[in-house]
Coordinates of C-alpha atoms and ligand atoms in Angstrom, one line a residue:
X6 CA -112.2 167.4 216.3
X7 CA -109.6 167.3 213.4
X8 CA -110.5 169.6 210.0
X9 CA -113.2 169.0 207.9
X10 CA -112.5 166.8 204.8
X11 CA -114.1 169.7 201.5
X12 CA -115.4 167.9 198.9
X13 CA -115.5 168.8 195.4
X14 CA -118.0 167.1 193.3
X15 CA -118.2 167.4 189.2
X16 CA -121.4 166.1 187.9
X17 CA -124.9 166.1 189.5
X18 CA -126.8 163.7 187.7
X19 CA -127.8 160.4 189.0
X20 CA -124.8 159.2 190.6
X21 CA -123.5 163.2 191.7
X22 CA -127.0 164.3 193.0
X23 CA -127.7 161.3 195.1
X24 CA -124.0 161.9 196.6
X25 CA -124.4 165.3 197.8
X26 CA -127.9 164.3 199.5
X27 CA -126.5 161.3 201.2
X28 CA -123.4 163.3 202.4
X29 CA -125.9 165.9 203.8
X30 CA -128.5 163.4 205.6
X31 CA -125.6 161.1 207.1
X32 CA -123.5 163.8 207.9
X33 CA -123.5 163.5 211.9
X34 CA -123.0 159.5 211.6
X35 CA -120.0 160.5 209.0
X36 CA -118.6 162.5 211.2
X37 CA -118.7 159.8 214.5
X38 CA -117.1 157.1 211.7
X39 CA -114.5 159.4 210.3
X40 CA -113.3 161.2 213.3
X41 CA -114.0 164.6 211.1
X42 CA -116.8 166.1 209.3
X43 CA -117.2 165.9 205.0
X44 CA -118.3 169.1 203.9
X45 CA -119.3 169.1 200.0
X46 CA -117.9 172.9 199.4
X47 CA -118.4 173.2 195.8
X48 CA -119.8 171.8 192.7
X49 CA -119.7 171.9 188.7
X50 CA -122.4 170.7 186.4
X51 CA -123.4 172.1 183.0
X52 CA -127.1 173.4 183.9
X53 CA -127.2 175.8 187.2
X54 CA -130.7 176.6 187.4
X55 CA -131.5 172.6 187.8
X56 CA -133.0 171.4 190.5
X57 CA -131.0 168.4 192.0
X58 CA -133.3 167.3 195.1
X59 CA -130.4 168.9 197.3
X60 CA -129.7 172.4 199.3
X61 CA -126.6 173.6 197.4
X62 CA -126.8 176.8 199.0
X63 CA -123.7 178.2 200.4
X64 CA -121.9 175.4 198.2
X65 CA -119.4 177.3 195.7
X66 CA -120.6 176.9 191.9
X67 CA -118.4 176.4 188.8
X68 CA -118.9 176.3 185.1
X69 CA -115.9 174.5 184.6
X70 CA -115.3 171.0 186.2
X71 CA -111.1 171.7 185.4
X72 CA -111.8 174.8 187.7
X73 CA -113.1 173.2 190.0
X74 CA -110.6 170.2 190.5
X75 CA -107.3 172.6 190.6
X76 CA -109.2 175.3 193.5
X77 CA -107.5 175.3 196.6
X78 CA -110.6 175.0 198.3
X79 CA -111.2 171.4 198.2
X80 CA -109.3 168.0 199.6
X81 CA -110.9 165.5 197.9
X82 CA -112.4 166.1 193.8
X83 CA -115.1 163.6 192.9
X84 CA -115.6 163.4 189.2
X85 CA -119.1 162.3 188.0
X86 CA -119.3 163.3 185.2
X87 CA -118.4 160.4 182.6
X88 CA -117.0 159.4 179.4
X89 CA -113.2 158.2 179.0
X90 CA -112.1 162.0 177.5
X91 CA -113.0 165.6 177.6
X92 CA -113.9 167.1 181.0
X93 CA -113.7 164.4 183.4
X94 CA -110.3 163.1 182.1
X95 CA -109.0 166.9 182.2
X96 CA -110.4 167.3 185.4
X97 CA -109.3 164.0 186.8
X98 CA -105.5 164.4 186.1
X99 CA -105.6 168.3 187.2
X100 CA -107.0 167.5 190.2
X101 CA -104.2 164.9 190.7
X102 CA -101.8 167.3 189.8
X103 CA -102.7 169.6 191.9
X104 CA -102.3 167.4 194.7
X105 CA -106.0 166.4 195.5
X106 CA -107.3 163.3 196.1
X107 CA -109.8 161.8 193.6
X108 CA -113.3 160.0 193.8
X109 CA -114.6 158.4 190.2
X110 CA -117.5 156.3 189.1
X111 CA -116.2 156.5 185.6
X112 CA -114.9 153.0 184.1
X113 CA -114.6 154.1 181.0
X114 CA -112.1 157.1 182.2
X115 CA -110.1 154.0 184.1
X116 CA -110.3 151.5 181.6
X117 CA -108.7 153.9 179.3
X118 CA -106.4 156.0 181.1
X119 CA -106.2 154.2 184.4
X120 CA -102.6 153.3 184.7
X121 CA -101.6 156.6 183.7
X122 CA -104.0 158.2 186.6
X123 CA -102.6 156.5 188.9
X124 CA -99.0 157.1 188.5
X125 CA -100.2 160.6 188.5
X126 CA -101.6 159.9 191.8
X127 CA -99.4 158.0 193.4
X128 CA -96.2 160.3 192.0
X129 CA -98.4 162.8 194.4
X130 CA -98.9 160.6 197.7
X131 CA -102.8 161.1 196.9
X132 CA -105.7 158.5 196.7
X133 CA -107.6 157.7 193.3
X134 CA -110.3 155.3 194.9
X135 CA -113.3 153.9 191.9
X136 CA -115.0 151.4 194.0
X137 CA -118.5 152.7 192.4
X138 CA -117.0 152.6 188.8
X139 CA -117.2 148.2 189.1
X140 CA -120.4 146.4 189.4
X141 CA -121.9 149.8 190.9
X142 CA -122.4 149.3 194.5
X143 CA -121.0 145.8 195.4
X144 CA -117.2 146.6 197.5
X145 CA -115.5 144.4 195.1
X146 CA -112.6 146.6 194.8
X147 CA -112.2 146.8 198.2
X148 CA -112.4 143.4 198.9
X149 CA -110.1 142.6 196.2
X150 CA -107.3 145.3 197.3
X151 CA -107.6 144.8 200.6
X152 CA -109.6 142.2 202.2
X153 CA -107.9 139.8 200.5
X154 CA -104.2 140.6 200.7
X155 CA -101.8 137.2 200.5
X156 CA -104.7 135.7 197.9
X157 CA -103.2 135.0 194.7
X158 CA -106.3 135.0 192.0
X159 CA -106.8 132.2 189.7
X160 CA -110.4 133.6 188.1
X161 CA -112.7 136.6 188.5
X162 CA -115.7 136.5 186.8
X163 CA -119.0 138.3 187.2
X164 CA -122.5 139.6 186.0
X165 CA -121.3 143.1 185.6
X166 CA -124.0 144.6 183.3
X167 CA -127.8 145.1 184.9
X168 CA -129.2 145.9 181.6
X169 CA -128.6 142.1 180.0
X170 CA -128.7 140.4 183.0
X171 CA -132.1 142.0 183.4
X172 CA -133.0 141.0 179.2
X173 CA -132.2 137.2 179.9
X174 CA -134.0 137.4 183.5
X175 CA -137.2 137.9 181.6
X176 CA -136.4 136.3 178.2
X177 CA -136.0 132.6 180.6
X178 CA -138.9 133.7 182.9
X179 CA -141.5 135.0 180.2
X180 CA -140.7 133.1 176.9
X181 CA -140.2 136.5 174.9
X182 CA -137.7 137.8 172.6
X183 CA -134.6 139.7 172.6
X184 CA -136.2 142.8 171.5
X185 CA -139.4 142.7 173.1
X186 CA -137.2 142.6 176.1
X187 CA -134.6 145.2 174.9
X188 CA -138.0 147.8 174.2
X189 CA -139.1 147.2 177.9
X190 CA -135.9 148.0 179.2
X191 CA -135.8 151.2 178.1
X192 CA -139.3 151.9 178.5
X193 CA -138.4 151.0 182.1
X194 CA -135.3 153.1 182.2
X195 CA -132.9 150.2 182.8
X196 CA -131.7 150.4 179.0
X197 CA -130.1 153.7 177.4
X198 CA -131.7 154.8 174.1
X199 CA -128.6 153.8 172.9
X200 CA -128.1 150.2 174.2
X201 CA -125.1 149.0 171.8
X202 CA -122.2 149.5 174.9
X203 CA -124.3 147.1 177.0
X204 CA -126.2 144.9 175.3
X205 CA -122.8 144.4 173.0
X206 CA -120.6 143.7 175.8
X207 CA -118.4 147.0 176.0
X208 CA -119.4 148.0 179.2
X209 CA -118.9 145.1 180.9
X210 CA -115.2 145.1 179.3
X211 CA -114.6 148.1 180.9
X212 CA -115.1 146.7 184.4
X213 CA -113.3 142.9 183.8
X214 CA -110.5 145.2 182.5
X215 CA -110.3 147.2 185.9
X216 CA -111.2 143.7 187.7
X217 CA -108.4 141.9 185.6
X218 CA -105.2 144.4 186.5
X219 CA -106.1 143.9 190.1
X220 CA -106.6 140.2 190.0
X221 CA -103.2 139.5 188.0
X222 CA -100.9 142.7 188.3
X223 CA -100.9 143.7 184.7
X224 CA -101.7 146.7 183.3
X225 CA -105.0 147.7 181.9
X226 CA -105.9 146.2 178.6
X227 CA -109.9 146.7 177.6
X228 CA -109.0 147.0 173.9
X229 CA -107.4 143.0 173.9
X230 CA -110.5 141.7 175.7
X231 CA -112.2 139.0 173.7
X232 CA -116.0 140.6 173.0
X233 CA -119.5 139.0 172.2
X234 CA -123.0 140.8 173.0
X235 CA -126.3 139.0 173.5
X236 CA -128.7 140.1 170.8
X237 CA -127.9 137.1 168.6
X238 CA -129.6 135.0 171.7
X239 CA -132.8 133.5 171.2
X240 CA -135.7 131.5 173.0
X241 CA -134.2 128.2 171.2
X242 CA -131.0 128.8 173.3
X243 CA -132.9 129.9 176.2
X244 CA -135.0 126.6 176.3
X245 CA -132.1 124.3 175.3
X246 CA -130.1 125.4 177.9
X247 CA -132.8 125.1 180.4
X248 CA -132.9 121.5 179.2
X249 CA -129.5 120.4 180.1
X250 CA -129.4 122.5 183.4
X251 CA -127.7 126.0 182.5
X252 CA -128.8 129.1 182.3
X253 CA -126.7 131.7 180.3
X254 CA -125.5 134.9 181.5
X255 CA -123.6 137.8 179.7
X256 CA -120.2 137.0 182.1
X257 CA -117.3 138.7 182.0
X258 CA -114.5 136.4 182.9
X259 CA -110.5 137.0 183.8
X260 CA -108.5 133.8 184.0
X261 CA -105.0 133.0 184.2
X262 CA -103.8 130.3 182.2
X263 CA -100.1 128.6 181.3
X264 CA -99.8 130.9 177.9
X265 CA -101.3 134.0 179.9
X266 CA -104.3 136.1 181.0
X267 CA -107.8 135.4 179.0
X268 CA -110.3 138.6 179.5
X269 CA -113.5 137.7 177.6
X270 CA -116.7 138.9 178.0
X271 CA -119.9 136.6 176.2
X272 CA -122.7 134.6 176.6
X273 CA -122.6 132.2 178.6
X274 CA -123.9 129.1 180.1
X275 CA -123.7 128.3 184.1
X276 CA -125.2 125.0 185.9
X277 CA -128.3 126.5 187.4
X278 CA -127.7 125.2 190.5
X279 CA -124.8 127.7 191.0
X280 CA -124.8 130.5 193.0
X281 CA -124.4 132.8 190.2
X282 CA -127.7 131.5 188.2
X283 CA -129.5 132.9 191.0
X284 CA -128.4 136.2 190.5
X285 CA -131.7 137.9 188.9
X286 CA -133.0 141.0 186.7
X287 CA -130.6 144.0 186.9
X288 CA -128.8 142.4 189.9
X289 CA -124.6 142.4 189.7
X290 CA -122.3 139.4 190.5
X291 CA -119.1 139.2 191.1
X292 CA -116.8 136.0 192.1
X293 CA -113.5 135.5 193.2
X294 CA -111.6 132.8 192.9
X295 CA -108.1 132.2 195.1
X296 CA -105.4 129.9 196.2
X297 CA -106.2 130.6 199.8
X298 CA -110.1 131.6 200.1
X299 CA -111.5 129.1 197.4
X300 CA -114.4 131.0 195.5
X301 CA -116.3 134.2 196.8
X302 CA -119.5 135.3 195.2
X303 CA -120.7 139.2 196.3
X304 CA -123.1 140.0 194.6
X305 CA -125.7 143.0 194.8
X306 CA -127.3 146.4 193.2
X307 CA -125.0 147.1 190.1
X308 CA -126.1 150.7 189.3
X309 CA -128.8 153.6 190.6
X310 CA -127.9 156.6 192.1
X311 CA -128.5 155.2 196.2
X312 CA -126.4 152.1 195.3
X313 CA -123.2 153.7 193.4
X314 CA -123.8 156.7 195.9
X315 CA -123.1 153.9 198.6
X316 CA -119.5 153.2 197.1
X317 CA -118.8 157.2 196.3
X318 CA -119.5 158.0 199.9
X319 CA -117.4 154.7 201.1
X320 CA -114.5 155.7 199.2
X321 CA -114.8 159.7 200.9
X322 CA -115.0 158.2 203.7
X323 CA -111.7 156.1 203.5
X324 CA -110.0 159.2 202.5
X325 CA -111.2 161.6 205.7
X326 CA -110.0 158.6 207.5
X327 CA -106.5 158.1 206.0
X328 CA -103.6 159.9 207.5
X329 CA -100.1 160.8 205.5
X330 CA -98.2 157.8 205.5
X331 CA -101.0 155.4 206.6
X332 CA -102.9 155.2 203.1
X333 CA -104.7 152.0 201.5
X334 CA -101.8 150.8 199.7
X335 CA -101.7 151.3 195.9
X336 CA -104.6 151.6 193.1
X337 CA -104.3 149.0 191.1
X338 CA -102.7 147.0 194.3
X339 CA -99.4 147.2 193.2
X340 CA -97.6 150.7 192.5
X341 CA -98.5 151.1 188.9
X342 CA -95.3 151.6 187.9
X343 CA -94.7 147.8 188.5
X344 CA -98.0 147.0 186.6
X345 CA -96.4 144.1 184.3
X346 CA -97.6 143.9 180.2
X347 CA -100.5 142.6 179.5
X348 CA -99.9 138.9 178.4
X349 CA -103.0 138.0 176.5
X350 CA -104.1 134.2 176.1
X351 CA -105.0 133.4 172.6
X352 CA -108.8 132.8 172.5
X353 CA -108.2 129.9 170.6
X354 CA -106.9 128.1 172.8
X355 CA -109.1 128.7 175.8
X356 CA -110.1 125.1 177.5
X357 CA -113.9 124.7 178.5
X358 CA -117.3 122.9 177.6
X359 CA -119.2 124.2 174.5
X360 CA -123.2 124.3 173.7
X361 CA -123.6 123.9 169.6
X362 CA -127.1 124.8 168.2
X363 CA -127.6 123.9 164.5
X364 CA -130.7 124.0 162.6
X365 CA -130.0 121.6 160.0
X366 CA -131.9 120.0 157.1
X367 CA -134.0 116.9 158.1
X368 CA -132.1 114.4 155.6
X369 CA -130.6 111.0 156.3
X370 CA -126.4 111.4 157.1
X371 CA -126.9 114.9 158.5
X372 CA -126.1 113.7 162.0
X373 CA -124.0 111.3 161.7
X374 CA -121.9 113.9 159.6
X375 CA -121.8 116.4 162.4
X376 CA -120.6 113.3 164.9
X377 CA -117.5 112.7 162.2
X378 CA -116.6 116.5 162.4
X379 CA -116.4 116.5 166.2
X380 CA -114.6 113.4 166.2
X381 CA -112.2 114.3 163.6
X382 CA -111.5 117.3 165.9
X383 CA -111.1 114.7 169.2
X384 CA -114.3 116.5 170.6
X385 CA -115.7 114.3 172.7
X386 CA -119.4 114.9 173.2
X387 CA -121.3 114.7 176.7
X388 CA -124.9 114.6 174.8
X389 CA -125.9 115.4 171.3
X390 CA -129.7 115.6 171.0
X391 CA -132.2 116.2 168.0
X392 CA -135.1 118.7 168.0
X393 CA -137.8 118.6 165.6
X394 CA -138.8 122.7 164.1
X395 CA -141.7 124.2 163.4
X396 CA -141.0 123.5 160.0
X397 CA -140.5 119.6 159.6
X398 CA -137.9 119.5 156.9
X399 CA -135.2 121.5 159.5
X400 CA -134.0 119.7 162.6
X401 CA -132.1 121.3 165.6
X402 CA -129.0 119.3 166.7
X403 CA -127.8 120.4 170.2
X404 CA -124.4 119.7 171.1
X405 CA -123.0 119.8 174.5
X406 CA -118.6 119.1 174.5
X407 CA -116.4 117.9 176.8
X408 CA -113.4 119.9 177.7
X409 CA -112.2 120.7 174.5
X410 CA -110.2 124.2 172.8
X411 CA -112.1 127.1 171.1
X412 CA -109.7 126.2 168.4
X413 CA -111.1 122.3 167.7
X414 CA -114.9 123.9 167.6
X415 CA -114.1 126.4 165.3
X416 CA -112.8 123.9 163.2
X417 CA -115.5 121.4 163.1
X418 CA -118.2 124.1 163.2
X419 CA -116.6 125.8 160.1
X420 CA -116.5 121.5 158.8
X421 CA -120.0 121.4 159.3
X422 CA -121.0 124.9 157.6
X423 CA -119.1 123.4 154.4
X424 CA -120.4 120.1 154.7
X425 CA -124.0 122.6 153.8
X426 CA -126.0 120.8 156.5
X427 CA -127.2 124.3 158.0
X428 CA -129.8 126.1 157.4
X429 CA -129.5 128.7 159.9
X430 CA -126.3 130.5 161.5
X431 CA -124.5 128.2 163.9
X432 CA -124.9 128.9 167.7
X433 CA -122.3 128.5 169.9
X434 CA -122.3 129.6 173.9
X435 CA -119.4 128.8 176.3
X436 CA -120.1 126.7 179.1
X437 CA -118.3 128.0 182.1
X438 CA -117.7 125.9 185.8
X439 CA -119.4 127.3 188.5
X440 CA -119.6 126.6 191.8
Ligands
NAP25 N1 -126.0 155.9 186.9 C1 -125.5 154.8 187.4 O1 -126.2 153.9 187.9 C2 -124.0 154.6 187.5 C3 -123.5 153.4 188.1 C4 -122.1 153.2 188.2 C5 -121.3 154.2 187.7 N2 -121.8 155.3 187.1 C6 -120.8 156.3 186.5 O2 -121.0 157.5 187.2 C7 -120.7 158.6 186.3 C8 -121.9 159.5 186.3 O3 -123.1 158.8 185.8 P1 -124.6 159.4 185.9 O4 -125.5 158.3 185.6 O5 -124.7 160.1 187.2 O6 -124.5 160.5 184.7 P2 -125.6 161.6 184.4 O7 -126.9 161.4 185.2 O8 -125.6 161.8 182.9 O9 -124.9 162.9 185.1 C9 -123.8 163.5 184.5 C10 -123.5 164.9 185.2 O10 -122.4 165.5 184.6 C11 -122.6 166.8 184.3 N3 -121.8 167.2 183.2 C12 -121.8 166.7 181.9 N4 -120.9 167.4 181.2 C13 -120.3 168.3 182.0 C14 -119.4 169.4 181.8 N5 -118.8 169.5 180.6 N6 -119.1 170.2 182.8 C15 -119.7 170.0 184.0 N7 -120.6 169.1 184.2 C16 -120.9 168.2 183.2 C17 -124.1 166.9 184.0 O11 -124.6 168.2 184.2 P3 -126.1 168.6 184.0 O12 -126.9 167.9 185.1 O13 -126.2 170.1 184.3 O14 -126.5 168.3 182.6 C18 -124.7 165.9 185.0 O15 -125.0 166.5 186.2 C19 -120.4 157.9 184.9 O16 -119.0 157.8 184.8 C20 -121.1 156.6 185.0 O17 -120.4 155.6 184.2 C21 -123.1 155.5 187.0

């Protein structure tokens, strides 16, 4: 039997605790799989006297994570610690440095400092494997590195955030608001205290970013992704969109178009008879669309310490499996050296179907105005519809476009704003094909 793989894992919190324990009760099938055992030999977290649900005795305990990553006692360092700085980015590239092969859950560390982590690793021959750190885990990485060599991607898009995914679910399904469903979340434990990086859309930037430089061979570029949350959704737009067959998601969406790559992450609306408007409560999605495949839809558990566990544990085992010389191929798929610029597509000029909500006042012209601004901007509508309010001097007017440019609704929705025929804020949602 060939030497045991020693793994060194920062951070035993959700994610780090359920690792150890599922590296100690599978150990024996492991070892059949791998051809060698994985023995976790040491670990760093900030509190030693916490109990973590797992027999860390015998394991080697350190303070300091950087420690940890540089000993000569490990092969493989797995960093689960989080946050894009501070220890786990120190640890991270010392561990690479050193010559060890690195296991991360952290998108934030990758969206940041990816590219520069894996020149470090692959300047070293070593592997820097994340499946867990996109749409928890759900193999996409995997799939997309290797499964589906030869593919050249036209789209990825996904559910990548369990949290809002989980706040629509039960906005549609129970009729309540946006923060009546935020409160329950975190009661629940499926929100943060601090929900802003989800519920805004940062998180799931993180992930299309990752998703993106795989998909289309540029480097990493969360900061130039195009960004709206969902707390400015409301039952209005949940029922209208029911109406005309959608159902909106928070999507995060990668595209390449003539002028370049569009990365945007917002509320959407999807037909819901596609796949994706099936996908339910804190459930991920992710679909891939190629030249060669068509469109693939994985989706699955997006977070929890069993599920993101799953991916850690797949991506140990690929390294007590790899030999020198026979590795799985690049990190971002392409050596990152040859990771081209990022070439951002204007958001003004991305193509699609647009949902309009006004509330307007109730007065004679009002609708026919709105019909001149679209026109006047060759928008060609597929319905427009009236609503009568709760209060009968306001109206809602629901738009639904054709294919027309962010550009051309701007321009009529900022029209309309002047022409004073609101009463409310404007709403407009993306409407994105599906299949
Ligand atoms: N939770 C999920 O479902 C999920 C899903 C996908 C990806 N991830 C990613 O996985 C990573 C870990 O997430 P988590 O939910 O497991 O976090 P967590 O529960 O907050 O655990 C963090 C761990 O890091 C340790 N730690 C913090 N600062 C440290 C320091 N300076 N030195 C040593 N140890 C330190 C903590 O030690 P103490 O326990 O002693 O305080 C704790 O064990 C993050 O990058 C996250 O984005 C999480």
């Amino acid at each position: 039997m060939a030497e045991a793989l020693r793994v060194g894992i920062a951070g035993l919190g959700t994610v780090g605790a359920s690792v150890a324990r599922v590296l100690a009760e599978k150990a024996a099938d492991l070892t059949r799989q791998c051809g060698r055992p994985i023995v976790v030999t040491a670990v760093a977290a900030r509190s030693r006297g916490k109990d973590r649900g797992v027999d860390l005795s015998g394991v080697t305990w350190f303070d300091d994570p950087v420690a940890l990553a540089k000993s000569a006692d490990i092969d493989v360092f797995v960093e689960l610690i989080g946050g894009d700085e501070g220890p786990a980015r120190q640890a991270v590239k010392a561990a690479l440095d050193a010559g060890r092969h690195v296991v991360t859950a952290n998108k934030a560390l990758l969206a940041k400092h990816g590219v520069a982590l894996a020149e470090a690793a692959e300047k070293k021959g070593v592997l820097l494997n994340y499946e867990a750190a996109v749409a928890g885990g759900i193999p996409v990485i995997k799939t997309m590195r290797e499964a589906m060599a030869g593919n050249a991607v036209t789209r990825v898009f996904g559910i990548l955030n369990g949290t809002c995914n989980y706040i629509l679910t039960r906005m549609e399904a129970e009729g309540i608001s946006f923060d009546e469903c935020l409160k329950d979340a975190q009661r629940l434990g499926y929100a943060e205290a601090d929900p802003t990086f989800d519920i805004e859309g940062n998180d799931t930037a993180h992930k299309l970013s990752i998703l993106s430089s795989i998909a289309f061979g540029h480097r990493i570029a969360a900061d130039d992704i195009y960004l709206e949350g969902i707390s400015n959704i409301s039952q209005a737009d949940i029922r209208a969109a029911a109406d005309l067959g959608y159902r909106i998601k928070l999507l995060g969406v990668a595209q390449k178009t003539e002028s370049g790559v569009e990365q945007r992450v917002h509320p959407t609306m999807v037909p819901t008879a596609s796949v994706i408007a099936q996908v339910h409560g804190v459930t991920n999605a992710v679909a891939i669309e190629t030249d060669i495949l068509g469109e693939l839809l994985l989706s699955g558990p997006g977070a929890g310490g069993n599920a993101t566990a799953s991916a850690v544990v797949g991506d140990i085992a690929d390294i007590a499996k790899s030999r020198p010389g026979f590795q799985h191929g690049p990190v971002f798929g392409r050596p990152a050296k040859e990771l081209k610029p990022y070439k951002q597509a204007k958001m003004r000029s991305h193509a699609g179907g647009y949902f309009i909500r006004l509330t307007v006042h109730d007065k004679i012209g009002v609708f026919a105005g709105i019909a001149k601004r679209m026109a006047d901007n060759d928008i060609s509508l597929e319905s427009i519809v009236q609503r009568a309010v709760a209060d009968d001097r306001q109206k809602n007017v629901i738009l639904v476009t054709h294919e027309t440019t962010e550009a051309a609704v701007r321009k009529a929705v900022d029209g309309i704003t002047r022409d004073g025929y609101l009463v409310d804020k404007p709403q407009v949602i993306r409407i994105e094909r599906a299949g």
